[in-house]
Coordinates of C-alpha atoms in Angstrom, one line a residue:
M615 CA 2.6 -21.4 -10.2
A616 CA 0.4 -21.1 -12.9
F617 CA -3.0 -20.0 -11.3
D618 CA -6.6 -19.8 -12.3
I619 CA -8.0 -17.4 -9.7
F620 CA -5.7 -14.5 -8.5
L621 CA -5.4 -12.5 -5.3
S622 CA -6.4 -9.3 -6.8
S623 CA -6.1 -8.7 -10.3
P624 CA -6.7 -5.4 -12.8
D625 CA -9.7 -4.6 -13.1
V626 CA -10.3 -3.3 -16.5
G627 CA -12.9 -3.5 -19.0
A628 CA -14.5 -1.3 -21.7
T629 CA -14.7 2.4 -19.6
E630 CA -11.1 1.5 -19.3
E631 CA -10.5 0.7 -22.9
Q632 CA -11.6 3.6 -24.5
A633 CA -9.8 5.9 -21.8
I634 CA -7.2 4.9 -23.3
L635 CA -8.4 5.4 -26.9
D636 CA -9.5 8.6 -26.1
A637 CA -5.9 9.4 -24.6
L638 CA -4.0 7.7 -28.3
H639 CA -5.8 9.4 -30.3
S640 CA -5.4 12.8 -29.5
G641 CA -1.6 12.5 -30.2
W642 CA -0.4 13.3 -26.4
I643 CA 1.5 10.1 -26.4
A644 CA 4.7 10.8 -24.9
P645 CA 5.3 12.2 -20.6
L646 CA 2.8 14.7 -19.5
G647 CA 0.1 16.2 -21.0
P648 CA -4.0 16.6 -20.2
M649 CA -5.0 13.0 -19.0
V650 CA -1.5 13.7 -16.5
D651 CA -3.3 16.8 -15.5
G652 CA -6.3 15.8 -15.1
F653 CA -5.6 12.3 -13.3
E654 CA -3.8 14.8 -10.6
D655 CA -6.4 16.8 -10.3
D656 CA -8.9 14.3 -10.1
M657 CA -7.2 12.9 -6.9
A658 CA -6.7 15.9 -5.2
G659 CA -10.6 15.9 -5.5
R660 CA -11.1 12.6 -4.1
I661 CA -8.4 12.5 -0.8
G662 CA -9.0 16.2 0.1
V663 CA -5.7 18.0 -1.0
S664 CA -4.7 20.9 -2.4
H665 CA -1.6 19.2 -4.9
A666 CA -1.5 15.8 -6.6
V667 CA 1.9 14.6 -8.8
A668 CA 1.4 11.4 -10.9
L669 CA 4.6 9.2 -10.3
S670 CA 5.8 5.9 -12.2
S671 CA 5.1 4.7 -9.0
G672 CA 4.6 4.5 -5.2
T673 CA 8.1 3.8 -4.5
A674 CA 8.7 7.1 -6.8
A675 CA 6.3 9.2 -4.7
L676 CA 8.3 8.3 -1.0
H677 CA 11.6 8.3 -2.6
L678 CA 10.6 12.0 -3.7
A679 CA 8.7 12.9 -0.4
L680 CA 11.9 12.0 1.6
L681 CA 14.4 13.8 -1.0
A682 CA 11.8 16.9 -1.0
T683 CA 11.9 17.5 2.7
G684 CA 15.6 17.2 2.5
I685 CA 16.3 13.5 4.6
G686 CA 18.7 12.5 3.7
K687 CA 22.8 10.9 4.8
D688 CA 22.3 9.0 8.0
D689 CA 19.4 10.7 8.9
I690 CA 16.6 8.8 10.8
V691 CA 13.0 8.1 9.2
V692 CA 10.8 5.9 12.1
T693 CA 8.7 3.3 9.8
S694 CA 6.4 0.4 10.3
T695 CA 8.3 -2.8 10.0
M696 CA 5.0 -4.4 8.3
T697 CA 5.6 -3.6 4.3
F698 CA 6.4 -4.3 1.7
A699 CA 9.6 -3.4 1.2
A700 CA 9.6 -0.2 -1.1
T701 CA 9.1 1.6 2.0
A702 CA 11.7 1.0 3.8
N703 CA 14.1 0.8 0.5
A704 CA 12.3 4.6 0.0
I705 CA 14.8 5.8 3.0
V706 CA 17.6 3.8 2.0
Y707 CA 17.6 5.4 -1.4
T708 CA 18.2 9.3 0.4
G709 CA 21.1 7.8 2.4
A710 CA 18.9 7.4 6.0
R711 CA 18.3 4.8 7.9
P712 CA 15.0 3.1 8.6
F713 CA 14.4 2.7 12.5
F714 CA 11.6 -0.2 12.6
V715 CA 8.6 -0.6 14.9
D716 CA 6.6 -2.7 15.7
V717 CA 2.4 -2.6 15.1
D718 CA -0.6 -2.9 16.8
P719 CA -1.7 -6.6 16.4
G720 CA -5.5 -6.2 15.6
S721 CA -4.4 -3.2 12.8
G722 CA -1.6 -4.2 11.2
C723 CA -0.6 -0.5 11.4
M724 CA 1.9 1.3 13.7
D725 CA 0.9 0.4 16.7
P726 CA 1.0 4.3 18.0
G727 CA 2.3 3.7 21.5
L728 CA 5.4 2.0 20.3
L729 CA 6.1 4.8 17.7
A730 CA 5.7 7.4 21.1
E731 CA 8.1 5.0 23.0
A732 CA 10.9 5.0 20.6
L733 CA 10.6 8.7 19.3
E734 CA 11.9 8.9 22.8
L735 CA 14.4 7.1 23.2
L736 CA 15.8 8.5 20.1
R737 CA 15.2 12.2 21.7
R738 CA 17.0 10.8 24.6
T739 CA 19.9 9.5 22.5
G740 CA 20.3 12.2 20.8
Q741 CA 19.5 10.6 17.2
P742 CA 19.1 12.2 14.4
V743 CA 15.4 11.6 13.7
K744 CA 13.7 13.5 10.9
A745 CA 10.7 11.9 9.5
V746 CA 8.1 9.7 10.9
M747 CA 6.3 7.2 7.2
P748 CA 3.5 5.2 8.8
V749 CA 1.9 2.5 6.6
D750 CA -1.3 2.1 5.6
L751 CA -1.6 -1.6 5.8
L752 CA -3.7 -3.7 4.0
G753 CA -6.4 -0.9 2.8
R754 CA -6.4 0.6 6.3
A755 CA -5.4 3.7 7.4
A756 CA -3.2 3.6 10.8
D757 CA -4.3 6.1 14.0
Y758 CA -3.6 9.5 12.6
T759 CA -5.8 10.5 15.7
Q760 CA -2.9 9.3 17.8
I761 CA 0.3 9.8 15.3
E762 CA -0.1 12.8 14.2
P763 CA -0.1 15.4 17.2
L764 CA 2.8 12.7 18.3
V765 CA 4.3 13.8 15.2
A766 CA 3.7 17.0 15.8
S767 CA 4.7 17.1 19.5
Y768 CA 8.0 16.0 18.5
D769 CA 8.5 18.6 15.3
L770 CA 8.9 16.1 13.0
M771 CA 7.6 15.3 9.5
L772 CA 5.1 13.1 8.9
I773 CA 4.7 10.8 6.1
P774 CA 2.4 8.4 5.3
D775 CA 2.8 5.1 2.9
A776 CA -0.4 5.5 1.6
A777 CA 0.0 2.8 -1.1
E778 CA -2.7 0.5 -0.4
A779 CA -4.8 2.5 1.0
L780 CA -7.2 4.6 -1.5
G781 CA -10.7 5.1 -0.8
A782 CA -10.3 4.2 2.8
T783 CA -10.9 7.0 5.6
H784 CA -10.2 7.8 8.8
G785 CA -12.1 10.1 11.6
G786 CA -13.7 11.3 8.8
R787 CA -10.5 12.3 6.4
A788 CA -9.2 10.3 3.2
A789 CA -5.9 8.1 3.8
G790 CA -3.6 10.1 1.2
S791 CA -5.0 13.4 3.2
F792 CA -2.9 13.3 6.6
G793 CA 0.8 14.7 7.2
L794 CA 3.3 17.2 5.0
A795 CA 2.8 14.5 1.7
A796 CA 1.8 11.1 1.3
A797 CA 2.5 8.4 -1.1
L798 CA -0.4 6.0 -3.5
S799 CA 0.1 2.9 -5.4
F800 CA -1.4 2.3 -8.7
N801 CA 0.9 -1.2 -9.1
G802 CA -1.4 -4.0 -11.1
N803 CA -2.3 -5.8 -7.9
K804 CA -3.7 -2.3 -5.8
I805 CA -7.5 -1.4 -6.0
I806 CA -6.9 0.7 -8.7
T807 CA -4.5 0.5 -11.0
T808 CA -2.0 2.3 -13.9
S809 CA -0.1 -0.8 -14.6
G810 CA 2.6 0.7 -13.0
G811 CA 2.4 4.1 -10.8
G812 CA 1.4 6.0 -7.8
M813 CA 1.2 9.6 -6.7
L814 CA 2.5 12.3 -4.5
L815 CA -0.3 14.1 -2.4
T816 CA 0.4 16.9 -0.8
N817 CA -1.4 20.8 0.6
D818 CA 2.3 22.1 0.1
A819 CA 2.3 24.3 -2.8
A820 CA 6.6 24.5 -2.7
L821 CA 7.1 20.5 -2.1
A822 CA 4.6 19.7 -4.7
S823 CA 7.5 22.0 -7.1
K824 CA 9.9 20.3 -6.3
V825 CA 8.2 16.7 -6.7
R826 CA 7.6 18.4 -10.3
Y827 CA 10.9 19.1 -11.0
L828 CA 13.1 16.8 -9.2
A829 CA 10.6 13.6 -11.5
T830 CA 11.4 15.1 -15.2
Q831 CA 15.1 14.6 -14.5
A832 CA 15.6 18.1 -12.5
R833 CA 15.2 19.8 -15.8
Q834 CA 16.1 24.3 -15.6
P835 CA 13.4 25.6 -17.3
V836 CA 15.8 26.7 -20.2
I837 CA 15.5 25.7 -24.2
W838 CA 18.3 23.9 -24.0
Y839 CA 19.3 21.1 -21.2
E840 CA 20.8 22.5 -18.3
H841 CA 20.7 20.6 -15.1
T842 CA 21.8 22.2 -11.6
D843 CA 20.7 19.2 -9.5
I844 CA 20.7 15.3 -10.2
G845 CA 16.7 14.2 -11.5
Y846 CA 15.1 11.2 -11.8
N847 CA 12.5 9.8 -14.5
Y848 CA 9.3 9.6 -12.6
R849 CA 7.0 11.2 -14.2
M850 CA 2.7 8.7 -15.3
S851 CA 2.7 8.9 -19.3
N852 CA -0.2 10.4 -20.7
L853 CA -1.6 7.3 -21.7
L854 CA -0.8 5.5 -18.2
A855 CA -3.3 8.5 -16.7
A856 CA -5.9 8.2 -19.0
L857 CA -6.4 4.8 -16.9
G858 CA -6.2 6.1 -13.7
R859 CA -8.7 8.5 -14.5
A860 CA -11.1 5.8 -15.7
Q861 CA -10.3 3.5 -12.9
L862 CA -10.5 6.2 -10.3
S863 CA -14.3 6.6 -11.6
R864 CA -14.6 3.5 -11.4
L865 CA -13.3 3.4 -7.2
D866 CA -16.6 3.6 -4.9
A867 CA -18.0 0.1 -7.4
M868 CA -14.6 -1.6 -6.5
M869 CA -15.1 -1.2 -3.0
V870 CA -18.8 -2.2 -2.9
R871 CA -17.7 -5.7 -4.9
R872 CA -14.6 -6.3 -2.7
A873 CA -17.1 -5.5 0.5
A874 CA -19.1 -8.3 -0.6
L875 CA -16.5 -10.6 -1.1
R876 CA -15.3 -10.1 2.7
D877 CA -18.5 -10.8 4.2
R878 CA -18.7 -13.9 2.2
Y879 CA -15.6 -14.9 3.8
K880 CA -16.5 -13.6 7.4
A881 CA -19.7 -15.8 7.2
F882 CA -17.7 -18.3 6.0
W883 CA -15.3 -18.6 8.6
A884 CA -17.6 -17.4 11.5
D885 CA -18.5 -21.3 13.2
V886 CA -15.0 -22.4 12.6
P887 CA -12.4 -22.7 15.1
G888 CA -9.0 -20.7 15.5
V889 CA -10.0 -19.0 12.1
T890 CA -10.9 -15.2 12.6
I891 CA -10.6 -12.3 9.4
F892 CA -8.2 -9.8 10.2
A893 CA -9.2 -6.7 11.2
G894 CA -12.2 -7.8 10.5
D895 CA -14.3 -6.4 12.9
G896 CA -15.3 -2.2 12.5
D897 CA -13.6 -1.9 9.2
E898 CA -15.9 -0.5 7.8
H899 CA -13.4 3.0 7.0
D900 CA -11.8 -0.1 4.9
N901 CA -11.0 -0.2 1.3
K902 CA -11.0 -3.6 1.8
W903 CA -8.0 -3.8 -0.7
L904 CA -7.6 -7.2 0.6
T905 CA -8.9 -9.5 2.6
S906 CA -6.9 -12.3 4.9
V907 CA -7.6 -14.9 7.8
L908 CA -5.5 -15.7 11.1
V909 CA -5.3 -19.2 11.5
D910 CA -4.1 -20.3 15.4
P911 CA -3.2 -24.0 15.0
A912 CA -3.7 -24.9 18.5
Q913 CA -7.5 -24.3 17.8
A914 CA -8.3 -24.8 14.3
G915 CA -6.0 -28.2 14.2
W916 CA -4.2 -26.6 10.7
T917 CA -2.1 -23.4 10.0
S918 CA -2.1 -21.5 7.4
E919 CA 0.7 -22.4 4.9
D920 CA -1.8 -26.4 4.9
L921 CA -4.6 -23.6 3.4
R922 CA -2.1 -21.6 0.9
L923 CA -1.0 -25.2 -0.4
F924 CA -4.4 -26.5 -0.8
L925 CA -5.8 -23.3 -2.4
A926 CA -2.1 -23.9 -4.9
E927 CA -3.4 -27.1 -6.1
A928 CA -6.5 -26.0 -6.8
R929 CA -4.1 -23.3 -8.6
I930 CA -5.8 -20.4 -6.3
E931 CA -3.2 -18.1 -5.3
S932 CA -2.8 -17.0 -1.5
R933 CA 0.1 -15.2 0.9
P934 CA 1.2 -14.6 3.9
L935 CA 0.8 -11.5 5.4
W936 CA 3.7 -9.4 4.4
K937 CA 7.1 -11.0 6.4
P938 CA 8.1 -8.0 9.0
M939 CA 11.0 -5.6 7.3
H940 CA 13.2 -6.5 10.7
L941 CA 13.1 -10.5 9.9
Q942 CA 14.1 -9.3 6.4
P943 CA 18.4 -10.5 5.8
V944 CA 19.0 -6.5 4.1
F945 CA 17.7 -5.2 6.6
A946 CA 19.5 -7.4 9.8
D947 CA 21.1 -4.0 10.9
A948 CA 18.4 -1.4 10.7
A949 CA 17.5 -0.2 14.6
A950 CA 14.1 -1.6 15.5
L951 CA 11.4 -1.5 18.3
I952 CA 9.9 -5.2 17.8
T953 CA 7.0 -6.8 20.2
G954 CA 7.0 -9.1 18.2
S955 CA 3.1 -8.8 16.9
S956 CA 4.0 -8.8 13.1
Q957 CA 5.7 -12.2 13.0
R958 CA 3.3 -13.5 14.4
L959 CA 0.6 -12.3 11.7
F960 CA 3.4 -12.8 9.5
E961 CA 3.6 -16.8 10.9
T962 CA -0.2 -16.6 11.3
G963 CA -2.0 -14.5 8.5
L964 CA -3.1 -15.7 4.9
T965 CA -4.4 -13.5 2.4
L966 CA -7.2 -14.9 0.4
P967 CA -8.2 -13.6 -3.4
S968 CA -9.9 -10.0 -3.0
G969 CA -10.3 -9.1 -6.3
S970 CA -13.4 -6.7 -7.8
V971 CA -12.9 -8.5 -10.9
L972 CA -13.9 -11.5 -9.8
T973 CA -17.1 -13.4 -11.1
D974 CA -19.2 -15.1 -9.3
Q975 CA -18.3 -18.5 -10.5
E976 CA -14.9 -18.0 -9.5
H977 CA -16.5 -16.7 -6.4
N978 CA -17.7 -19.9 -5.9
R979 CA -14.7 -21.7 -6.8
V980 CA -12.9 -20.5 -4.1
F981 CA -15.8 -21.3 -1.3
E982 CA -16.1 -24.9 -2.8
V983 CA -12.2 -25.5 -2.4
L984 CA -11.9 -23.9 0.9
V985 CA -15.2 -26.4 1.9
K986 CA -12.8 -29.3 0.2
F987 CA -10.4 -28.3 2.5
L988 CA -11.7 -28.2 6.1
E989 CA -13.6 -31.8 5.2
S990 CA -9.9 -32.8 4.7
R991 CA -8.4 -31.9 8.1
Q992 CA -11.6 -33.6 10.2

């Protein structure tokens, strides 16, 4: 299906164009360079951590965070079942095994109470759990007030997947600042983009150094190519880092734009029976990356899929919430502690166009189609 209005397109313009041209004219075209260093410094300052390592993707950041902390074959990493596959895939890349925990139905993030049950179960049964990887879902940080001390009490590593949450905060701290290391994503649909790219954030200098080493093919510091470890081609290029610096300079303005659209969605759905904005209350610390609705068919008289198909006919993109990992065929045999919350969110949730690049005309078009949909259901 070809769309005219997308869920979350890249928001790039003159600032990004000039940054790319400046980097191009500087002669630093190949990976690494002053823009990479600058982007890392800018991001570390924004998040409030000591070190940032710019990488080729958020998946690469997760993978290297696990490898650099010693996660390996048959270790267990507890993570949220409500996430994109990259979270679980990165665990499997290391030879470790994911253990999926269900979510708080209000936030879609890892349920701290259920995490406590899972950790106690794993300890009681003598299973080799090494780390916990919460997921900051759709632009909101997980409940680290509860999760952080809980993980510490079991002497485990906390490695958040903050891929979707740049700009969000929890308890006055930035998403990405929690745990031993955290990962951001700058994929094309994220709140800022480097087209493809990601970053590892940490306060641990030795960990940051090891990640840089592994990301550059584990090359030894000699004039010839010498390798004593398996490495990866995971570093970000100087050109993409220039794009990232320009995007980061506009992050706050893009969040304001997305917040205004969310407020408009809230007002629109407020009096529609059976429809609620997902985590729409008390979300002032959310980065507003994506806005989703939850539809109760018994009250609404229609389903989220009915709405998705209607929007698609009008060439407007929308998408169900993440299908939980424990329901994915590839992870059918993975251990999990499930309440059904994530499945209900998947079955009733729909994400609506949320991008900061959307024009007022495009906003109006979306709402015109939503009005027509509701009229068609009467």
